[in-house]
XYZ file of C-alpha atoms in Angstrom:
696
model
C -14.417 -19.926 -16.173
C -15.519 -16.298 -17.586
C -14.658 -13.615 -15.578
C -17.855 -12.022 -16.669
C -19.943 -15.107 -15.544
C -21.208 -15.421 -11.842
C -19.718 -17.553 -9.813
C -21.932 -19.832 -8.544
C -25.597 -19.626 -8.366
C -27.501 -18.572 -5.757
C -28.931 -21.891 -4.055
C -32.149 -22.315 -2.921
C -33.578 -23.008 1.283
C -34.995 -26.097 1.399
C -36.148 -29.136 3.748
C -35.284 -30.875 0.982
C -32.538 -34.312 2.166
C -33.011 -33.079 5.556
C -29.988 -34.964 7.519
C -30.626 -35.858 11.154
C -28.393 -34.640 14.018
C -26.319 -37.743 14.594
C -25.704 -37.982 10.153
C -24.952 -33.866 10.115
C -21.497 -34.455 12.859
C -20.876 -37.274 10.515
C -20.415 -36.391 7.578
C -19.324 -33.314 8.989
C -16.403 -35.236 10.334
C -15.739 -37.429 7.620
C -15.110 -33.726 5.565
C -12.958 -32.777 8.206
C -10.253 -35.191 8.083
C -9.978 -34.762 4.188
C -10.631 -33.160 1.510
C -13.929 -32.758 0.366
C -13.204 -35.017 -3.409
C -11.462 -37.420 -0.646
C -14.608 -37.157 1.885
C -16.738 -38.659 -0.947
C -18.916 -35.920 -0.372
C -19.112 -32.954 -2.712
C -17.452 -29.626 -0.666
C -20.596 -27.133 -2.614
C -22.991 -29.796 -1.413
C -21.472 -29.587 2.883
C -21.343 -25.742 2.515
C -25.204 -25.827 1.146
C -26.328 -28.151 3.685
C -24.502 -25.819 6.513
C -26.472 -22.305 5.453
C -30.046 -24.483 5.270
C -32.539 -23.712 7.317
C -32.881 -26.890 8.964
C -28.669 -27.329 9.032
C -26.331 -27.107 11.925
C -25.166 -22.984 11.862
C -29.278 -23.252 12.350
C -29.783 -25.437 14.843
C -26.680 -23.791 16.422
C -28.348 -20.141 16.470
C -32.337 -19.706 17.114
C -32.095 -15.923 15.593
C -29.670 -17.109 12.030
C -31.494 -15.639 9.650
C -30.669 -17.358 5.581
C -29.220 -14.548 3.415
C -28.759 -15.853 -0.107
C -25.421 -12.923 -0.757
C -24.190 -14.997 1.805
C -24.836 -18.799 0.647
C -23.767 -17.383 -2.966
C -20.748 -15.777 -1.960
C -19.759 -19.663 0.317
C -20.194 -21.492 -2.498
C -18.011 -19.454 -4.890
C -15.158 -19.586 -2.123
C -16.541 -23.334 -2.702
C -14.928 -23.497 -6.187
C -11.919 -21.974 -5.117
C -11.473 -24.621 -2.803
C -12.284 -27.210 -5.481
C -10.510 -25.377 -8.157
C -6.850 -24.091 -5.750
C -8.183 -21.043 -7.585
C -8.263 -17.177 -7.079
C -11.288 -15.007 -6.988
C -11.486 -11.679 -6.199
C -15.104 -10.606 -3.603
C -16.540 -7.584 -3.208
C -20.148 -7.918 -0.197
C -21.431 -5.709 0.626
C -23.092 -4.601 4.417
C -24.976 -6.975 6.071
C -23.981 -9.938 3.497
C -22.629 -11.955 6.363
C -18.479 -12.969 3.805
C -17.217 -13.346 7.718
C -19.199 -17.040 7.490
C -19.309 -17.155 3.896
C -15.384 -18.194 4.043
C -14.720 -20.216 7.144
C -17.611 -22.220 6.674
C -16.368 -23.549 3.299
C -12.596 -23.268 5.001
C -14.313 -25.464 8.257
C -15.889 -28.275 5.915
C -12.945 -28.425 3.466
C -10.705 -30.459 5.167
C -7.925 -27.906 3.923
C -4.930 -26.485 5.990
C -5.885 -22.544 5.734
C -4.351 -19.319 6.076
C -6.835 -16.364 7.024
C -5.847 -12.445 7.366
C -7.338 -10.035 8.877
C -6.758 -6.687 8.450
C -6.131 -5.632 12.020
C -4.989 -8.017 14.947
C -8.574 -7.011 16.486
C -9.959 -8.591 14.158
C -7.944 -11.515 14.381
C -8.864 -11.795 17.875
C -12.328 -11.409 17.079
C -11.879 -14.416 14.656
C -10.106 -16.614 16.943
C -11.675 -16.001 20.151
C -15.887 -15.376 18.864
C -16.107 -15.798 15.850
C -14.157 -19.363 14.340
C -14.680 -21.627 17.919
C -18.699 -20.888 17.652
C -19.047 -22.274 14.344
C -16.427 -24.932 14.456
C -18.209 -26.058 17.607
C -22.020 -25.685 15.269
C -20.271 -27.776 12.176
C -19.076 -30.186 14.473
C -15.224 -30.324 12.746
C -12.526 -31.758 14.690
C -10.299 -28.362 13.503
C -6.942 -26.765 15.540
C -6.680 -23.688 15.129
C -3.460 -21.162 16.197
C -3.479 -17.495 15.937
C -0.176 -15.768 15.074
C 0.305 -12.211 15.398
C 3.712 -9.998 15.139
C 6.315 -9.801 18.187
C 5.565 -6.624 19.072
C 2.563 -8.445 20.191
C 4.113 -10.759 22.609
C 6.068 -10.201 25.644
C 9.978 -11.711 25.636
C 11.061 -12.532 28.866
C 14.316 -11.613 28.494
C 14.158 -8.153 27.112
C 11.532 -7.539 30.664
C 14.324 -8.907 32.808
C 17.122 -5.530 30.652
C 13.842 -3.518 31.229
C 13.824 -3.475 35.190
C 17.642 -1.862 34.265
C 17.126 0.549 31.812
C 13.429 2.137 33.100
C 13.566 5.452 34.986
C 13.185 4.910 37.925
C 11.541 8.493 37.904
C 8.866 7.811 35.060
C 6.563 6.381 37.703
C 4.321 5.839 34.880
C 6.801 3.551 33.381
C 8.119 1.748 36.162
C 3.249 1.026 37.002
C 3.021 -0.341 33.500
C 6.331 -2.599 34.587
C 4.710 -3.632 37.186
C 1.335 -4.957 36.420
C 3.243 -6.465 33.142
C 5.765 -8.586 35.234
C 2.828 -9.533 37.510
C 0.958 -11.016 34.304
C 3.409 -12.312 32.567
C 3.612 -14.732 36.025
C -0.109 -16.188 35.064
C -0.230 -15.277 31.041
C -0.499 -19.022 28.229
C 0.626 -16.747 25.543
C 2.158 -14.083 26.159
C 0.028 -12.273 24.217
C -0.173 -8.273 25.250
C -3.912 -7.952 24.058
C -4.914 -9.405 27.364
C -3.441 -6.595 29.099
C -6.723 -5.083 29.962
C -5.843 -0.679 30.090
C -2.166 -1.113 29.094
C -2.614 1.618 26.252
C -1.159 0.401 22.824
C 0.948 3.570 22.371
C 2.999 2.775 26.118
C 6.211 3.393 25.811
C 7.261 0.538 27.982
C 6.255 -2.065 25.250
C 9.147 -1.523 22.826
C 11.495 -2.705 26.009
C 9.246 -5.864 26.527
C 8.970 -7.431 23.313
C 11.793 -7.785 20.767
C 11.978 -7.330 17.293
C 13.883 -9.138 14.404
C 16.924 -6.929 15.232
C 17.281 -7.290 19.029
C 15.823 -11.424 19.102
C 18.387 -13.602 20.326
C 16.932 -16.423 18.891
C 17.859 -19.758 20.210
C 20.633 -18.094 22.243
C 17.893 -15.696 23.844
C 18.357 -17.651 28.007
C 14.334 -17.569 27.504
C 14.497 -19.027 24.059
C 12.472 -22.308 25.958
C 9.748 -20.298 27.399
C 9.751 -17.654 24.342
C 6.215 -16.653 23.498
C 6.970 -16.480 20.361
C 8.510 -19.585 19.445
C 5.391 -21.401 21.055
C 2.962 -19.097 18.659
C 4.502 -20.225 16.179
C 5.091 -24.112 16.812
C 1.604 -23.999 17.401
C 0.606 -22.394 13.984
C 2.745 -24.985 11.990
C 0.626 -27.759 13.668
C -3.071 -26.429 12.957
C -5.771 -26.199 10.657
C -6.176 -23.117 10.412
C -3.880 -20.274 11.605
C -5.335 -16.409 11.542
C -2.854 -13.856 11.184
C -3.096 -9.831 9.491
C -1.555 -7.598 6.946
C 1.446 -6.323 8.442
C 2.709 -8.942 10.221
C 2.186 -11.250 6.892
C 3.816 -8.567 4.913
C 6.558 -8.129 7.024
C 7.015 -11.106 6.743
C 7.410 -11.687 3.310
C 10.037 -8.836 2.909
C 12.046 -9.809 6.197
C 11.720 -13.514 6.334
C 11.431 -13.439 9.809
C 7.652 -13.411 11.659
C 6.670 -17.241 10.501
C 4.137 -17.014 8.082
C 6.994 -17.427 5.237
C 7.518 -21.325 6.793
C 3.431 -21.458 6.953
C 2.395 -20.466 3.922
C 3.637 -23.126 1.881
C 2.345 -25.695 3.544
C -1.473 -24.247 3.072
C -3.673 -24.902 0.666
C -5.688 -22.042 0.902
C -4.650 -18.406 1.458
C -7.904 -15.667 2.815
C -7.296 -12.666 3.281
C -10.065 -9.978 4.920
C -10.867 -6.381 4.194
C -8.508 -6.448 1.972
C -9.371 -3.250 0.513
C -5.919 -2.800 2.584
C -3.402 -5.120 1.126
C -2.062 -2.595 -1.547
C -1.461 0.296 0.850
C -0.164 -2.415 3.327
C 2.139 -4.445 0.817
C 4.172 -1.522 0.227
C 4.611 -0.305 3.348
C 6.231 -3.183 4.130
C 8.056 -4.395 0.490
C 10.398 -1.341 0.453
C 13.448 0.202 2.532
C 12.882 2.507 5.614
C 15.371 3.998 8.238
C 13.603 5.991 10.776
C 15.427 8.642 13.477
C 13.366 6.920 16.412
C 15.269 3.471 15.387
C 18.450 4.611 15.294
C 17.621 6.465 18.909
C 17.196 2.716 19.969
C 20.409 1.462 18.932
C 21.665 4.484 21.018
C 19.660 3.849 24.185
C 19.709 -0.224 23.681
C 23.085 -0.078 23.251
C 24.499 2.276 25.747
C 22.346 0.579 28.556
C 23.732 -3.547 27.992
C 26.967 -2.048 27.324
C 27.077 -0.786 30.595
C 25.227 -3.577 31.692
C 28.064 -6.128 31.108
C 30.762 -4.183 29.955
C 31.976 -1.141 31.740
C 34.657 -0.050 30.943
C 35.735 -2.204 28.015
C 34.537 0.492 25.445
C 33.385 3.835 25.782
C 29.887 3.465 25.746
C 29.151 6.902 26.191
C 30.800 8.516 23.331
C 29.694 5.374 20.951
C 25.324 5.736 22.076
C 26.013 9.812 21.441
C 27.451 10.220 17.974
C 24.512 7.588 17.407
C 22.317 9.903 19.006
C 22.835 12.631 17.843
C 23.824 11.798 13.830
C 20.195 10.706 14.054
C 19.060 14.565 15.476
C 20.496 15.579 12.687
C 19.059 13.614 9.993
C 15.241 14.709 11.685
C 16.191 18.495 11.297
C 18.174 17.889 7.987
C 15.488 16.525 6.798
C 13.082 18.777 7.961
C 14.946 21.469 5.937
C 13.739 25.223 6.515
C 10.337 22.695 8.406
C 11.509 23.302 12.178
C 7.475 23.122 14.219
C 6.158 19.625 12.706
C 2.467 19.534 14.800
C 1.131 15.947 12.270
C 3.105 14.150 9.798
C 3.617 15.001 6.982
C 4.885 13.810 3.531
C 7.635 14.960 1.641
C 9.273 14.627 -1.701
C 12.572 12.595 -1.864
C 13.423 15.319 -4.477
C 13.091 17.814 -2.281
C 15.644 17.288 0.318
C 17.898 14.273 -1.534
C 20.338 17.075 -2.986
C 20.774 19.326 -0.232
C 24.135 19.104 0.989
C 23.373 18.565 4.640
C 20.452 15.670 4.223
C 23.393 13.930 2.076
C 25.987 15.279 5.093
C 23.872 13.595 7.937
C 23.849 10.379 6.074
C 26.633 10.011 6.130
C 27.175 11.086 9.101
C 24.151 8.234 10.687
C 26.390 5.314 8.073
C 30.064 6.743 10.006
C 28.155 7.073 12.941
C 26.577 3.209 12.560
C 30.522 1.795 11.840
C 31.819 3.299 14.692
C 29.766 1.412 16.791
C 29.781 -2.209 14.861
C 33.353 -2.046 15.771
C 33.139 -0.802 19.143
C 30.690 -3.707 19.451
C 32.881 -6.453 17.977
C 35.524 -6.295 20.859
C 32.251 -7.540 23.408
C 30.497 -9.289 20.286
C 31.621 -13.021 22.185
C 30.487 -12.153 25.977
C 27.473 -11.675 25.211
C 24.454 -12.613 22.271
C 22.945 -9.538 22.291
C 26.055 -7.439 21.718
C 26.261 -9.471 18.273
C 22.595 -8.344 18.006
C 23.193 -5.110 18.705
C 26.336 -5.237 16.573
C 24.075 -6.963 13.340
C 21.340 -3.933 13.658
C 23.990 -0.701 13.639
C 25.815 -2.934 9.993
C 21.711 -2.908 8.870
C 21.221 0.486 9.496
C 24.857 1.729 8.619
C 24.035 -0.323 5.049
C 20.626 1.400 4.787
C 21.564 4.946 5.587
C 24.183 4.745 2.140
C 21.243 1.940 -0.119
C 19.850 6.205 0.660
C 22.931 8.258 -0.735
C 22.396 6.297 -4.264
C 19.653 7.024 -6.526
C 16.120 5.236 -6.389
C 15.375 2.424 -8.828
C 12.303 3.237 -11.966
C 9.983 0.428 -9.869
C 10.226 1.949 -6.781
C 9.036 5.874 -4.739
C 11.134 7.056 -1.947
C 9.485 10.243 0.248
C 10.560 11.487 3.740
C 7.833 10.860 6.902
C 7.767 13.604 8.894
C 6.726 14.535 12.381
C 7.421 15.740 15.261
C 9.702 12.804 17.317
C 11.080 11.085 13.646
C 12.073 11.566 10.737
C 11.520 8.203 8.867
C 13.285 7.631 4.845
C 10.851 4.952 2.936
C 11.539 3.242 -0.424
C 8.097 1.791 -1.847
C 6.611 -0.329 -4.498
C 4.077 1.041 -6.303
C 2.001 -2.235 -6.110
C 2.145 -5.680 -5.020
C 1.589 -7.185 -8.282
C 4.793 -8.685 -8.755
C 5.097 -9.853 -4.335
C 1.648 -11.164 -5.259
C 1.876 -12.937 -8.304
C 5.106 -14.546 -7.455
C 3.383 -15.976 -4.343
C 0.417 -17.580 -6.467
C 3.129 -19.413 -8.805
C 4.728 -20.849 -6.086
C 2.459 -23.453 -5.554
C -0.940 -24.357 -6.537
C -3.125 -23.429 -3.268
C -6.382 -21.385 -3.118
C -5.943 -17.890 -3.765
C -9.577 -15.414 -2.049
C -8.959 -12.008 -1.731
C -13.597 -10.468 -0.397
C -13.633 -7.213 1.046
C -17.386 -4.607 1.377
C -14.843 -2.553 -1.160
C -12.954 -3.200 -3.747
C -13.967 -1.122 -6.663
C -16.904 0.780 -8.131
C -17.227 -1.159 -11.506
C -17.783 -5.211 -12.573
C -14.236 -6.645 -12.602
C -13.642 -4.424 -9.283
C -10.295 -3.005 -11.253
C -10.017 -1.207 -8.192
C -8.078 -3.804 -6.315
C -7.594 -6.262 -9.015
C -5.092 -3.734 -11.113
C -2.759 -2.934 -8.413
C -2.867 -6.493 -7.067
C -2.048 -8.600 -10.602
C -5.090 -10.424 -9.856
C -6.996 -9.283 -13.387
C -6.923 -13.351 -14.217
C -9.278 -14.050 -11.053
C -12.994 -14.865 -11.000
C -14.252 -12.081 -10.065
C -17.961 -11.607 -7.581
C -19.719 -8.773 -6.411
C -22.863 -8.920 -3.816
C -24.637 -6.509 -3.345
C -25.930 -5.900 0.567
C -29.372 -7.091 1.757
C -30.461 -4.347 3.789
C -32.589 -1.601 2.224
C -31.258 1.250 1.942
C -34.352 3.004 -0.174
C -36.230 2.687 2.715
C -34.181 3.135 5.575
C -31.077 5.463 4.093
C -31.431 9.184 3.254
C -28.814 10.996 1.646
C -28.265 14.803 1.661
C -25.902 16.775 -0.943
C -26.092 20.406 -0.001
C -25.784 22.040 -3.312
C -25.143 25.638 -2.005
C -22.277 25.294 0.101
C -19.100 26.256 0.109
C -16.297 24.290 -2.009
C -13.646 22.833 -0.108
C -11.102 25.133 -0.622
C -12.645 28.023 0.576
C -11.575 28.988 4.229
C -14.916 28.694 4.989
C -16.042 25.192 4.229
C -14.293 23.657 7.690
C -16.615 26.183 10.309
C -19.456 25.714 8.167
C -19.449 21.553 8.553
C -19.648 22.204 12.053
C -22.420 24.306 12.062
C -24.817 21.711 9.639
C -23.575 19.079 12.054
C -24.307 20.711 14.826
C -28.294 21.315 12.913
C -27.869 17.499 12.293
C -27.147 16.772 15.923
C -29.344 18.329 17.544
C -32.285 17.955 15.120
C -31.311 13.596 16.252
C -30.039 14.681 20.191
C -26.776 13.254 19.253
C -26.183 9.498 17.656
C -23.630 11.945 15.100
C -20.005 10.892 13.179
C -18.321 13.479 11.868
C -15.759 12.062 8.966
C -12.779 13.684 8.011
C -10.382 14.040 5.454
C -7.744 16.031 7.035
C -6.588 16.172 10.629
C -6.524 20.286 10.573
C -9.939 20.294 9.199
C -11.008 18.578 12.338
C -10.341 20.600 14.942
C -11.928 23.532 12.776
C -14.700 21.203 12.168
C -15.301 20.351 16.204
C -14.795 24.244 17.700
C -17.149 25.243 15.418
C -19.382 22.261 16.086
C -19.107 23.649 20.077
C -18.974 26.995 19.300
C -22.681 26.532 17.485
C -23.766 23.245 19.475
C -23.029 25.412 23.265
C -25.729 28.118 22.138
C -28.476 25.217 22.409
C -27.790 24.700 25.715
C -24.164 22.073 25.475
C -26.365 19.115 25.990
C -24.843 17.276 23.300
C -20.793 15.884 24.619
C -18.620 16.569 21.303
C -15.874 14.006 21.455
C -12.377 14.684 19.644
C -9.629 11.760 17.878
C -6.972 11.838 19.762
C -8.749 13.448 23.284
C -8.449 9.424 24.656
C -8.073 5.863 22.714
C -10.136 5.528 19.918
C -11.757 2.209 21.743
C -12.242 4.385 24.614
C -13.214 7.312 22.352
C -16.017 4.705 20.355
C -17.701 3.512 24.497
C -17.404 6.549 25.540
C -20.260 7.401 22.313
C -21.801 4.875 23.107
C -21.706 5.441 27.324
C -23.783 8.591 25.756
C -26.226 8.725 22.824
C -26.455 12.129 23.050
C -22.415 13.120 21.552
C -21.171 13.784 17.688
C -18.099 12.074 17.604
C -15.694 14.078 15.535
C -12.409 11.410 13.833
C -11.034 11.594 11.070
C -8.964 8.628 9.062
C -8.876 6.284 11.640
C -12.831 6.411 12.078
C -13.471 6.110 8.416
C -13.668 2.182 8.792
C -13.276 -0.559 11.091
C -16.025 0.956 13.430
C -19.049 -1.063 13.644
C -22.094 0.831 15.694
C -25.476 -1.057 14.868
C -28.765 0.217 15.995
C -29.588 3.379 17.322
C -26.313 4.888 18.825
C -25.866 6.077 15.193
C -27.871 7.399 12.973
C -26.283 10.235 10.765
C -22.729 10.589 9.543
C -21.861 13.950 8.262
C -18.780 13.054 5.746
C -16.990 16.921 5.604
C -15.178 16.532 1.359
C -14.886 14.012 -0.884
C -12.223 12.171 -0.421
C -9.232 12.354 -2.539
C -5.960 10.859 -2.838
C -3.729 14.039 -1.734
C -2.108 14.432 -5.373
C 1.228 15.962 -3.880
C 1.441 13.091 -1.930
C 4.671 11.130 -3.456
C 3.532 7.643 -4.401
C -0.302 8.873 -5.381
C 2.473 11.370 -7.959
C 4.189 8.287 -8.646
C 1.238 5.812 -8.854
C 0.259 9.233 -11.107
C 2.744 9.635 -13.818
C 2.590 5.697 -14.227
C -0.982 5.507 -15.411
C -0.145 8.765 -17.802
C 2.359 6.904 -19.356
C 1.116 3.700 -20.344
C -1.816 6.068 -21.973
C -3.758 5.994 -19.181
C -6.841 8.339 -17.552
C -4.806 9.605 -14.351
C -8.035 11.318 -13.109
C -10.233 8.836 -13.536
C -7.914 5.370 -12.794
C -6.392 7.204 -9.376
C -8.264 9.771 -7.960
C -11.909 9.197 -8.796
C -11.169 5.712 -7.734
C -9.927 5.599 -4.138
C -12.524 8.038 -3.626
C -15.157 6.230 -4.226
C -13.365 2.946 -2.416
C -13.066 6.036 0.126
C -16.735 6.857 0.133
C -17.908 3.674 0.266
C -16.099 2.453 4.197
C -16.945 6.156 5.397
C -20.730 5.743 4.222
C -20.129 2.199 5.668
C -20.138 3.235 9.266
C -24.203 4.719 8.907
C -25.898 1.084 8.397
C -25.344 -1.789 9.990
C -28.140 -4.211 10.179
C -31.763 -4.874 8.726
C -33.351 -2.580 10.851
C -30.653 0.339 10.783
C -31.936 3.466 9.928
C -29.537 7.257 9.149
C -28.954 9.948 7.137
C -25.546 9.977 5.261
C -24.563 13.740 4.625
C -21.669 15.354 2.071
C -20.845 18.595 2.096
C -18.701 18.301 -0.947
C -21.299 20.127 -4.172
C -18.784 18.493 -7.016
C -20.960 15.281 -5.893
C -23.927 17.069 -6.843
C -22.303 19.058 -9.510
C -19.595 18.140 -11.045
C -19.688 14.927 -13.719
C -17.394 12.212 -12.191
C -20.501 12.513 -9.359
C -22.320 10.313 -10.884
C -20.376 7.793 -10.618
C -19.741 8.867 -6.639
C -23.563 8.338 -5.807
C -23.203 4.927 -7.997
C -20.694 3.216 -5.901
C -23.201 4.347 -2.079
C -25.482 1.968 -1.477
C -29.300 3.356 -3.183
C -29.961 5.375 -0.793
C -33.196 7.937 -1.049
C -31.828 11.355 -1.327
C -33.024 14.165 0.723
C -34.381 17.284 -1.653
C -33.454 20.115 0.980
C -31.972 20.138 4.435
C -35.640 20.790 6.102
C -36.431 16.832 4.664
C -33.359 15.722 5.486
C -33.533 17.381 9.209
C -37.441 16.403 9.367
C -35.933 12.754 8.752
C -33.902 12.668 11.730
C -36.063 14.487 13.733
C -38.821 11.663 13.118
C -35.790 8.840 13.092
C -35.025 10.547 16.471
C -38.784 10.507 17.719
C -38.741 6.631 18.250
C -35.452 6.661 20.722
C -37.375 6.938 24.124
C -40.971 4.757 22.734
């Protein structure tokens, strides 16, 4: 089938040929026990009947609404399953893409893997969506949830943590006590079960394992290992839910269970697929972090003094590794002594510096010394064997970074106040995905609300090698023209002007006052976020302070969202992590401001390398990279506004370039078809009208 032809025509929802409840159960149960071609019921027909107005979904949910776009996407997924083909599908907000791919999977009888963007989305699929659908369809499908090692309690590491947590650290001791108490009752060992445990807690690395420190079959608690239990469950299940980070980490390290699982599945589905390239390049390269080296030093000192005190000078070995790590951090930063936010440095800015080269060699030498010291006691405990392997690997990676990079990869330094990470990554995931797709015939489905701004979805397919896949774009069913307004201030400071962030804050304050809060401000940088938030506070203080300003970083993300929902008279100011994955339906959120067009930073080493490749191939880097990336990010940010058929709201893009520049037309067309306000007063009147309904 040609890529430019629609895959699966919309099917009418009629009552003709309706089945009674017993027939539904019998036919779907038969279908689930074997692939549809063997069950006698074509998968396309089963999918159409599942979505029918008299079908099992409608019977299970009295509020069920048939959506043409959802059925069109489900039909395309069914076709990919039947033909073991590849599908790239963009589905707008409200289409119901989750059910559109889950129902064909459940009805197909095929073994499948579903990958999501985050662990919270994993939990939503596994704990809510899949059980509901399995019950509604009455299919005997076994489900499993598989996360990375860092999500599961390691019983052996927890026992060691009792010896390493300082008695002076009351918060760490309290968190460890909670974990130990919970460990007595948990069946899964998934730390997500622990309410209130901050995912940034320093105790978590102490009670979880990594590929480096896991003892495998030599662990004294191996029979009770939660990671191994999760992997066994995954290998025995019909449908397994993973996440993108785990998928790519395992493809790179052959460690986390997916490499063993993938060859056994007939279908792989990637939801929120727009994140695949960034996640994939992160894991398919190499990295050396100073925090990783400091952890090695800490573990070596703790274990050595606990199990082999006096045999080796553990203090000297650990101090040498720790000192080498800290010197590498200083050398990586060069003249930048004070770093308040994570930044990326070009590799060639530091690679040739004498102190940087010396620091890399010092790391390799310190790790070599650790290997020699650990060899003395390696036969006494498997923990020492793993420590020795970690030190050996760190020495190898340090020497790798001392050599020049290959043309197919790009290197940079991630620098923060706490650590430096040396990173080497491929420019995209084409090679890896092509290799996996050619390895065995199976269905591959990639879906998201944002995969490009053209019918060929080239932004996504070009970076993934999926130009040959079938492509489908399904628009949102929401009435954006009636329910949403777009305002682009034409006479506004340009983003490069110093007063731009302050003016964004003032405009946000006017919007929040007209609406009574219920506003998000999405920023492209952390620096602008702080300036905008302060300007917003200053403006609102003149109005009596009735509207609260919440800012990213004050509390964990989940707590901020809960506080925003609990108090409607609020404005939440957030940067990158709030542009997507936030679902606030109803009138709790009715205004979203975006400070400026989200072009990728031109001095980002990965962006620079991609631009160079596009130009070397004769392409237009500004159009193919910068505008294309901005269109995707803009669609994601705008997607926070309208989340249901009854939502209303205003989107404000505080960047006059969107109205004035030639590429602005392309960016405006990438957004949902909102009605454009002609003036600020018209935009504020729209918000005042919405505010009248809050107390109605």
